[in-house]
Coordinates of C-alpha atoms and ligand atoms in Angstrom, one line a residue:
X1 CA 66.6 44.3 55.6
X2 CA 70.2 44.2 55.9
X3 CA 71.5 46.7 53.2
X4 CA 75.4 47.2 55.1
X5 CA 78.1 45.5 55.5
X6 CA 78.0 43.8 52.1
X7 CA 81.2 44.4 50.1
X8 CA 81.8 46.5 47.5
X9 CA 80.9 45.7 43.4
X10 CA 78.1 43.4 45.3
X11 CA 73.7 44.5 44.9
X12 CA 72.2 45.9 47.7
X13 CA 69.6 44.3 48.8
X14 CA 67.1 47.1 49.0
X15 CA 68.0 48.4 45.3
X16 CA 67.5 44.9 44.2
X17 CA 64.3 44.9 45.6
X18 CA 63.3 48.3 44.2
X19 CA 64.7 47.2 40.8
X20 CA 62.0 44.2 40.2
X21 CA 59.2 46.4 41.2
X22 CA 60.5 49.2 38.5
X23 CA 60.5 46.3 36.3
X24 CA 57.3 45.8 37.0
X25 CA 56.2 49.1 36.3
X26 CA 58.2 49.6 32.8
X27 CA 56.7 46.5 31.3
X28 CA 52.8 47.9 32.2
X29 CA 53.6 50.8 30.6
X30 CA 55.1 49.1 27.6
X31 CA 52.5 47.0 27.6
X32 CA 50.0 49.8 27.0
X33 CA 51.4 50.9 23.9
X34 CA 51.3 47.4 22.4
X35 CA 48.7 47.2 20.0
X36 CA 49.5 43.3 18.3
X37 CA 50.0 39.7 19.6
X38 CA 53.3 40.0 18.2
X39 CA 54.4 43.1 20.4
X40 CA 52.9 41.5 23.4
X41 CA 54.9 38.0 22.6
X42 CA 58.3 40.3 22.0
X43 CA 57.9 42.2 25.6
X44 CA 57.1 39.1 27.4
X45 CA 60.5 37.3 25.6
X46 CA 62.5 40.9 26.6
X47 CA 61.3 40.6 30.5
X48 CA 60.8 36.9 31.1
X49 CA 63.0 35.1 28.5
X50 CA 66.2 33.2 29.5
X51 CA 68.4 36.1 28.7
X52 CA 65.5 38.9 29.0
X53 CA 65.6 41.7 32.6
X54 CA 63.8 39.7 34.8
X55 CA 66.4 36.9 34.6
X56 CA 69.6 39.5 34.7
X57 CA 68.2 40.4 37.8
X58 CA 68.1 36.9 39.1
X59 CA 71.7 36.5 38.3
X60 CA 72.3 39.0 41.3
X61 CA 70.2 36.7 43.7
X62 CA 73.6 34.9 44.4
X63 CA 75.8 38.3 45.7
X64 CA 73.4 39.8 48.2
X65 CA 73.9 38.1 51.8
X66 CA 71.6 34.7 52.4
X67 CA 69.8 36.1 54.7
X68 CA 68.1 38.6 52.3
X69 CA 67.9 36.0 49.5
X70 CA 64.5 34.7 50.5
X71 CA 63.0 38.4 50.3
X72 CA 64.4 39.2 47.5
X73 CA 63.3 35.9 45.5
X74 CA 59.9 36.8 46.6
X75 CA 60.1 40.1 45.0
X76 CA 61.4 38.2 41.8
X77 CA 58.5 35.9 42.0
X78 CA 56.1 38.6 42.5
X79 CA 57.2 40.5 39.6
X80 CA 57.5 37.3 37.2
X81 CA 54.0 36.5 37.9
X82 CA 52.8 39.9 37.8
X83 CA 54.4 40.2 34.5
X84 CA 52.8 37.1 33.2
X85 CA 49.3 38.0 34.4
X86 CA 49.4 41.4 32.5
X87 CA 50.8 39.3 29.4
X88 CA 47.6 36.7 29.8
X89 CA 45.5 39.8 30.3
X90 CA 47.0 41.8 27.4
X91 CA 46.4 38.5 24.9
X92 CA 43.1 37.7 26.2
X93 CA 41.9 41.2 25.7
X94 CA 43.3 41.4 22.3
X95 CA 41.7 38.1 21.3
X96 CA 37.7 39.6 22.2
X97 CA 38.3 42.5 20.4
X98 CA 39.1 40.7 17.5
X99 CA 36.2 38.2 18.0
X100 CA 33.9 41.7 18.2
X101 CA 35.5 43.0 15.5
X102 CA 34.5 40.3 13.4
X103 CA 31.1 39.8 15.0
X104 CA 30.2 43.1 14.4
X105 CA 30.8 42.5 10.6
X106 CA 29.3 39.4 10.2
X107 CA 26.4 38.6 12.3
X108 CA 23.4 41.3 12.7
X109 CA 22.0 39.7 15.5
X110 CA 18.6 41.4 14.4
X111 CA 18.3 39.5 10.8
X112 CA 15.7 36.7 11.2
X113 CA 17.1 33.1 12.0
X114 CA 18.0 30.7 9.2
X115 CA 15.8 27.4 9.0
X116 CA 17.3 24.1 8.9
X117 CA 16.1 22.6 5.4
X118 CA 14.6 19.5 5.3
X119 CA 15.1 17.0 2.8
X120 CA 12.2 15.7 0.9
X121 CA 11.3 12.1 -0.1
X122 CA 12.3 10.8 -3.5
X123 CA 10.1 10.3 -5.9
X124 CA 10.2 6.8 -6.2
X125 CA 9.7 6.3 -2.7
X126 CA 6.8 8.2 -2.8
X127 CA 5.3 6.2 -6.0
X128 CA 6.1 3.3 -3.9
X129 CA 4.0 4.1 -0.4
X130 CA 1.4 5.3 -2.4
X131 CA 1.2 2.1 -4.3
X132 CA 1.3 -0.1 -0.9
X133 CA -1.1 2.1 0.8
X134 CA -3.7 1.3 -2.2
X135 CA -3.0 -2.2 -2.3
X136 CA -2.9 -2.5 1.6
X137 CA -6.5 -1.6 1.8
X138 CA -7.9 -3.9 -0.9
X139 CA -6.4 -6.6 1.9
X140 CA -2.7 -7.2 -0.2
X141 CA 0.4 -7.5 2.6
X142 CA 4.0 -6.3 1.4
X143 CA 6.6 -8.8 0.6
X144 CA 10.1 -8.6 -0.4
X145 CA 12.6 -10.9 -1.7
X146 CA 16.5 -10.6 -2.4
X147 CA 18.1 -8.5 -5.6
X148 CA 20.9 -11.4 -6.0
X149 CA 18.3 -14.5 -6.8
X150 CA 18.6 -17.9 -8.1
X151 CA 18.5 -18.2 -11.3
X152 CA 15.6 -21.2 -10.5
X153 CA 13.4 -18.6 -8.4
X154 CA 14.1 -15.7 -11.7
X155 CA 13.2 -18.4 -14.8
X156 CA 12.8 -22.1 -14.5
X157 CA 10.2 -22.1 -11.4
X158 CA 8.6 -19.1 -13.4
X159 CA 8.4 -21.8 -16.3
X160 CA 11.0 -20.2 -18.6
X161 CA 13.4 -23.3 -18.1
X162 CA 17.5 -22.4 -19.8
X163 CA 16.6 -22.6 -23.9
X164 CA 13.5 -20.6 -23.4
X165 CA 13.1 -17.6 -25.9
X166 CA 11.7 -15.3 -23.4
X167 CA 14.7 -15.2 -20.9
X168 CA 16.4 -13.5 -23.8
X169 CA 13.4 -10.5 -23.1
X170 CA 14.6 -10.2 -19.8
X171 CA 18.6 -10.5 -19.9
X172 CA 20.1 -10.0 -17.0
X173 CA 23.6 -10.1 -14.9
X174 CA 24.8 -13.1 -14.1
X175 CA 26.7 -14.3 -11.0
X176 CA 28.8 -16.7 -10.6
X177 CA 27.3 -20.2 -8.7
X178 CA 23.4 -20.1 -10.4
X179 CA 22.6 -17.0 -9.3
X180 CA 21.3 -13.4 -11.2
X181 CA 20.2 -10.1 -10.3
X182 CA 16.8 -10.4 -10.3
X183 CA 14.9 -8.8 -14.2
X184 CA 11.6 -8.3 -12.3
X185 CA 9.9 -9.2 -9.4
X186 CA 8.4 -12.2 -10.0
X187 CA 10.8 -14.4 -7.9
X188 CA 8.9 -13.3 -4.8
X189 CA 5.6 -15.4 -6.4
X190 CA 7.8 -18.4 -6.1
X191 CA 9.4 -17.8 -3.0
X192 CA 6.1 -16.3 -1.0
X193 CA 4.6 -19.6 -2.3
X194 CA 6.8 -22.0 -1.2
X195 CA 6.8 -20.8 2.2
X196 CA 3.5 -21.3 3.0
X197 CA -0.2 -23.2 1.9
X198 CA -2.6 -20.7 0.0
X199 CA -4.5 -18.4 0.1
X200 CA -1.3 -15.9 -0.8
X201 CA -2.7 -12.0 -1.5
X202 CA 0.4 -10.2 -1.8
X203 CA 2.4 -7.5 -3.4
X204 CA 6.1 -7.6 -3.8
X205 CA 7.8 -3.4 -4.7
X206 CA 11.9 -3.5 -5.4
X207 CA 14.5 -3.4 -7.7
X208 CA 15.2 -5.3 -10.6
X209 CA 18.0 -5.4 -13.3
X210 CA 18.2 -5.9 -16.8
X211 CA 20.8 -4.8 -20.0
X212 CA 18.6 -1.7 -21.0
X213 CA 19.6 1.6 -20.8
X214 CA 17.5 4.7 -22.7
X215 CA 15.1 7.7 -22.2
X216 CA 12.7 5.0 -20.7
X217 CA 14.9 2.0 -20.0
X218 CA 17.4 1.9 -16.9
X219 CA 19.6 -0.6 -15.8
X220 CA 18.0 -0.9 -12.4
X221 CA 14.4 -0.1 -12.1
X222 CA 11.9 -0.9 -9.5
X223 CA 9.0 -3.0 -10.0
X224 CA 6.1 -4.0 -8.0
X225 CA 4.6 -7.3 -8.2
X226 CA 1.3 -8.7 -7.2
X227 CA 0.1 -11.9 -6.2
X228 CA -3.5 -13.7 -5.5
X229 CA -4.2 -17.1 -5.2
X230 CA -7.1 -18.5 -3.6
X231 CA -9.9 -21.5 -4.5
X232 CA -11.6 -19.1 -6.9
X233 CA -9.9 -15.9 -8.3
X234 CA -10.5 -15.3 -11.4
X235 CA -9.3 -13.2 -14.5
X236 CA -12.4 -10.8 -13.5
X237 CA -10.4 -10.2 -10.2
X238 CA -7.5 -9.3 -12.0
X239 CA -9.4 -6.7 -14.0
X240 CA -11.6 -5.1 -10.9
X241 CA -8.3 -5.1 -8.8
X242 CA -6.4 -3.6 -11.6
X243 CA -9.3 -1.0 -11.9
X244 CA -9.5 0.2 -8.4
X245 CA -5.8 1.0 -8.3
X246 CA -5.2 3.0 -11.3
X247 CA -8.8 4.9 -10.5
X248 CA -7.0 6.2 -6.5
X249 CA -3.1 6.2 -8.4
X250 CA -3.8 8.3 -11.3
X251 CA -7.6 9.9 -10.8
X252 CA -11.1 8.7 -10.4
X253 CA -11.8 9.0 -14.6
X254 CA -8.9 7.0 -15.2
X255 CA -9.9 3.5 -17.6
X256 CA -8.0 0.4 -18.4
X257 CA -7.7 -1.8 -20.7
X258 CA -6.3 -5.4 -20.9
X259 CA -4.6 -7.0 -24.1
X260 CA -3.6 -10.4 -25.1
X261 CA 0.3 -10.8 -24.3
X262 CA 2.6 -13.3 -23.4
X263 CA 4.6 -14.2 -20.6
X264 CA 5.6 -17.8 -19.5
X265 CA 4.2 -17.7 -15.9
X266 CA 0.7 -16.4 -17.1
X267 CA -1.9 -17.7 -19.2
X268 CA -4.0 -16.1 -20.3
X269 CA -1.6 -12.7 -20.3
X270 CA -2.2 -9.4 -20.8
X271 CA -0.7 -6.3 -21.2
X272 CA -1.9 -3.4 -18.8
X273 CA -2.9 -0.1 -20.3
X274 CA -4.3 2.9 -18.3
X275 CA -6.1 5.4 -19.9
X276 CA -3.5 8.4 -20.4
X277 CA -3.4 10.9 -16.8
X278 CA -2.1 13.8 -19.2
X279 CA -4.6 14.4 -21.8
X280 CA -7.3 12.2 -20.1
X281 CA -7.6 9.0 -22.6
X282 CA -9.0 11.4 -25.4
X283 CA -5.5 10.4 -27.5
X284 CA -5.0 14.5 -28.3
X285 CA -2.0 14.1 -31.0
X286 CA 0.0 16.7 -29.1
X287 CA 0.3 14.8 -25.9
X288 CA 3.8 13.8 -25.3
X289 CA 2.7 12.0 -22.4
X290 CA 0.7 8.9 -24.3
X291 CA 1.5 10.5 -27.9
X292 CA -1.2 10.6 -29.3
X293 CA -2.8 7.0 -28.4
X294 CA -4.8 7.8 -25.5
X295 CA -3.2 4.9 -23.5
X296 CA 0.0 3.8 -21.6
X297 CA 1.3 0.4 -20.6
X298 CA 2.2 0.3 -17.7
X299 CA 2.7 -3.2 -16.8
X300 CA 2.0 -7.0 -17.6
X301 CA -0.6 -9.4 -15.8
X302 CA -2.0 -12.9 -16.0
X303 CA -3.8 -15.9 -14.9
X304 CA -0.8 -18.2 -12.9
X305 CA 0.2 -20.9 -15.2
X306 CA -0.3 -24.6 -13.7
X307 CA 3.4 -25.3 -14.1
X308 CA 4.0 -22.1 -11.5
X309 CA 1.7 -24.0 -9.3
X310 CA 3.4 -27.3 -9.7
X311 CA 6.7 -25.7 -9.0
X312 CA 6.2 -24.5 -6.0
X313 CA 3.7 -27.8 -4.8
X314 CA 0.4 -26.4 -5.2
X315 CA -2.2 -28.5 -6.4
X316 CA -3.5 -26.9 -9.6
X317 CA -7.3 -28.3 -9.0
X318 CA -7.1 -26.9 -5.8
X319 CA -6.3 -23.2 -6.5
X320 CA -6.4 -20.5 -9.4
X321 CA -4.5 -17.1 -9.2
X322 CA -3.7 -13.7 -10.8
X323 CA -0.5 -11.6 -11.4
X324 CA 0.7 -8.9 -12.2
X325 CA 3.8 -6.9 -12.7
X326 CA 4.2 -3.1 -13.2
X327 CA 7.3 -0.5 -13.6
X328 CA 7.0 1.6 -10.9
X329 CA 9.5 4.6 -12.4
X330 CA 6.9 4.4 -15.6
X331 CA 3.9 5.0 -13.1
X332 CA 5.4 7.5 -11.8
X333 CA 6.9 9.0 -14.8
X334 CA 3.5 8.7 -16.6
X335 CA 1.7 10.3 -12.7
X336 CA 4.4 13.5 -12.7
X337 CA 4.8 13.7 -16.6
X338 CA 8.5 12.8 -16.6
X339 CA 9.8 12.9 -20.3
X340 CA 13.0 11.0 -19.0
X341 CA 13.6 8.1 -16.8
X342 CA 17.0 8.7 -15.7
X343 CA 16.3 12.2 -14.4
X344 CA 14.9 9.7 -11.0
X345 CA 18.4 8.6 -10.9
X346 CA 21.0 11.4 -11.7
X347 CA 20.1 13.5 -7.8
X348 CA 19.6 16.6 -9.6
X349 CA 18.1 18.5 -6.2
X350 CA 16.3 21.1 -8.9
X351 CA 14.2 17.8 -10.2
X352 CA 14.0 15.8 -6.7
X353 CA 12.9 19.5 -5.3
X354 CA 9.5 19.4 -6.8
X355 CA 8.3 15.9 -4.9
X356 CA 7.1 17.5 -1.6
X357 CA 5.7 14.9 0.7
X358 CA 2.4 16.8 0.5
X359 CA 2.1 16.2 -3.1
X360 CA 1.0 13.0 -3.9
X361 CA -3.0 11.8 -3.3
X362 CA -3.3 8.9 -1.0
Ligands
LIG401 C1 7.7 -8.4 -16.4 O1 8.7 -8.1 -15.8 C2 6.8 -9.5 -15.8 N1 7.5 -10.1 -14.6 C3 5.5 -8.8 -15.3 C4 4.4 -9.8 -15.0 C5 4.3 -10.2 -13.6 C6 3.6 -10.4 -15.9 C7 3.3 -11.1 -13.3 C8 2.6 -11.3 -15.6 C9 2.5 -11.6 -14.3 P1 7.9 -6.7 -18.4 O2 9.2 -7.2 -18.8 O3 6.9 -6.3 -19.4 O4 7.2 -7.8 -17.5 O5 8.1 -5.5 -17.3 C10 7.0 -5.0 -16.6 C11 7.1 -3.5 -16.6 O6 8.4 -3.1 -16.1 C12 7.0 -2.8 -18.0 O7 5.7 -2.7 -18.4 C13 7.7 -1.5 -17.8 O8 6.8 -0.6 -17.1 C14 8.8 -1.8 -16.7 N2 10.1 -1.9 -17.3 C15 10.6 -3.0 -18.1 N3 11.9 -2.7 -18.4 C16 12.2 -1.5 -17.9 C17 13.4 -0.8 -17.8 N4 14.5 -1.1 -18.4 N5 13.4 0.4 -17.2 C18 12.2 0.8 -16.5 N6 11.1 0.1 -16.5 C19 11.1 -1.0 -17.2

């Protein structure tokens, strides 16, 4: 190292080089007194900035003689990395204590683990499977049909042609080009039937609109509709099939009883009672469920009119049929005693809470 001959006001080159390495040292030992990120930050600005010590030195590179210049850089870079190692160090360090500080306050690793909760099916879609799995094992398949229907497949093929009183029962939304959203499901009769000869032994669950809207009216409610038409079915079907459903949906003791109704697609119709679920069919006055009656409606039924038949091209000699068509959100409102409809729709997790998958009889 070549410290003579250099003239005078100019660095010596071993100074220089003892200099960076004191610089070095003095920024450790600042270092460990600084107890923030915003210490740390400040030291590494006064030693590595453009103006801070480590660059003063530099400035001095240029006056020691060129033949020490390479040593002395080295130095430079040495301390200039050593510096910024420390400063990575210091931040890193300061960082994990922080993250223990705070894990120590908010996690007890010993505290038993948190289950992920699982949702539960809706109460509707449980009325629903239920109904299919019944129907499915007396030998019915599941069809569905379109909300947005023709008005041709909602009324006239249903024989309820444009002037008829009884489309003003089921008023709907219209839509612009013939079509509706469907009042009930008994478009999926017509369409089911013109896709294909008999026999048809179907059911038909989904969503259906109409202008209603109180404690047991909703704009959109779903429906399920039933369909069988063979070379001999007869009203007495209807009845036994009718039977055998409410006796698995709403208990074994369950009754029902048909009475004389009207609907254009049917004749004869009937209205569908079932004996009440709540107070048994004995008609106890104080039972808000069936108040006081002993039975509840829960749908309509009938014998498929010959002009259904002729709509759709089946020969009326040929075949005979029965229908029906219940509310699903009354059976289930009448199955869980539900004094309101809408609860089903407002996603109140307090009311959907209480349908656990487990809790319906199949
Ligand atoms: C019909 O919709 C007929 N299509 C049923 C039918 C099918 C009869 C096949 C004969 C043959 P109705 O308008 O009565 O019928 O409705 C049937 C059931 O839907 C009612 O008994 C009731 O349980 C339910 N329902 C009717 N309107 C509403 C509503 N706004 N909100 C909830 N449920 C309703």
């Amino acid at each position: 190292m070549s410290g003579s001959g250099m003239s005078s006001g100019a660095p010596d080159t071993a100074a220089l080089v003892a200099q960076f390495a004191a610089l070095e040292r003095e920024h450790a030992s600042e270092l460990g007194k600084a107890t923030s990120e915003q210490d740390i930050r400040a030291l590494q600005a006064r030693y590595l900035g453009k103006k801070g010590r480590v660059s003063d030195l530099m400035r001095l590179l240029g006056r020691i003689p060129p033949a020490d210049r390479a040593l002395v850089g080295q130095k430079a870079n040495q301390a200039k990395d050593s510096i910024e190692r420390q400063t990575d160090h210091a931040l890193a360090a300061l960082a994990n204590a922080a993250l223990e500080a705070d894990l120590r306050r908010t996690v007890d690793v010993t505290l038993p683990g948190r289950g992920r909760r699982l949702g539960t099916l809706h109460p509707l879609t449980l009325v629903r499977r239920e109904i299919e799995q019944i129907f499915h094992a007396m030998g019915f398949e599941v069809r569905t049909g379109p909300w947005i229907e023709s008005e041709w497949n909602n009324f006239d093929a249903l024989n309820t042609p444009p002037d008829h009183p009884a489309r003003d029962m089921q008023d709907t939304f219209f839509v612009e080009g013939g079509m509706v959203l469907r009042s009930h499901t008994s478009p999926v009769q017509i369409r089911t039937m013109l896709a294909g000869p008999p026999p048809v032994k179907i059911i038909a669950p989904g969503n259906v609109f109409r202008r209603d809207d109180d404690a047991t009216h909703t704009p959109m409610f779903p429906q399920v509709e039933g369909l069988s038409v063979d070379g001999d079915v007869s009203f007495e079907d209807l009845k036994a099939t009718l039977f055998a459903f409410v006796q698995r949906f709403f208990g074994a003791d369950t009754d029902i009883r048909l009475r004389p109704s009207f609907f254009p697609f049917t004749e004869p119709s009937a209205e569908v009672d079932a004996s009440c679920c709540d107070c048994r069919g004995q008609g106890r006055a104080a039972c808000r469920v069936c108040k006081g009656t002993g039975w509840l409606e829960i749908g309509g039924a009938g014998m498929v009119h010959p002009n259904v038949f002729a709509a759709v091209g089946y020969d009326k000699h040929d075949v005979t049929g029965f229908a029906f068509g219940m509310g699903l959100s009354r059976m289930a409102m009448l199955k869980y005693g539900v004094g309101d409809l809408r609860l089903f729709y407002e996603n109140d997790l307090r009311f959907l809470e209480q349908f656990q998958v487990g809790s319906f009889n199949t």
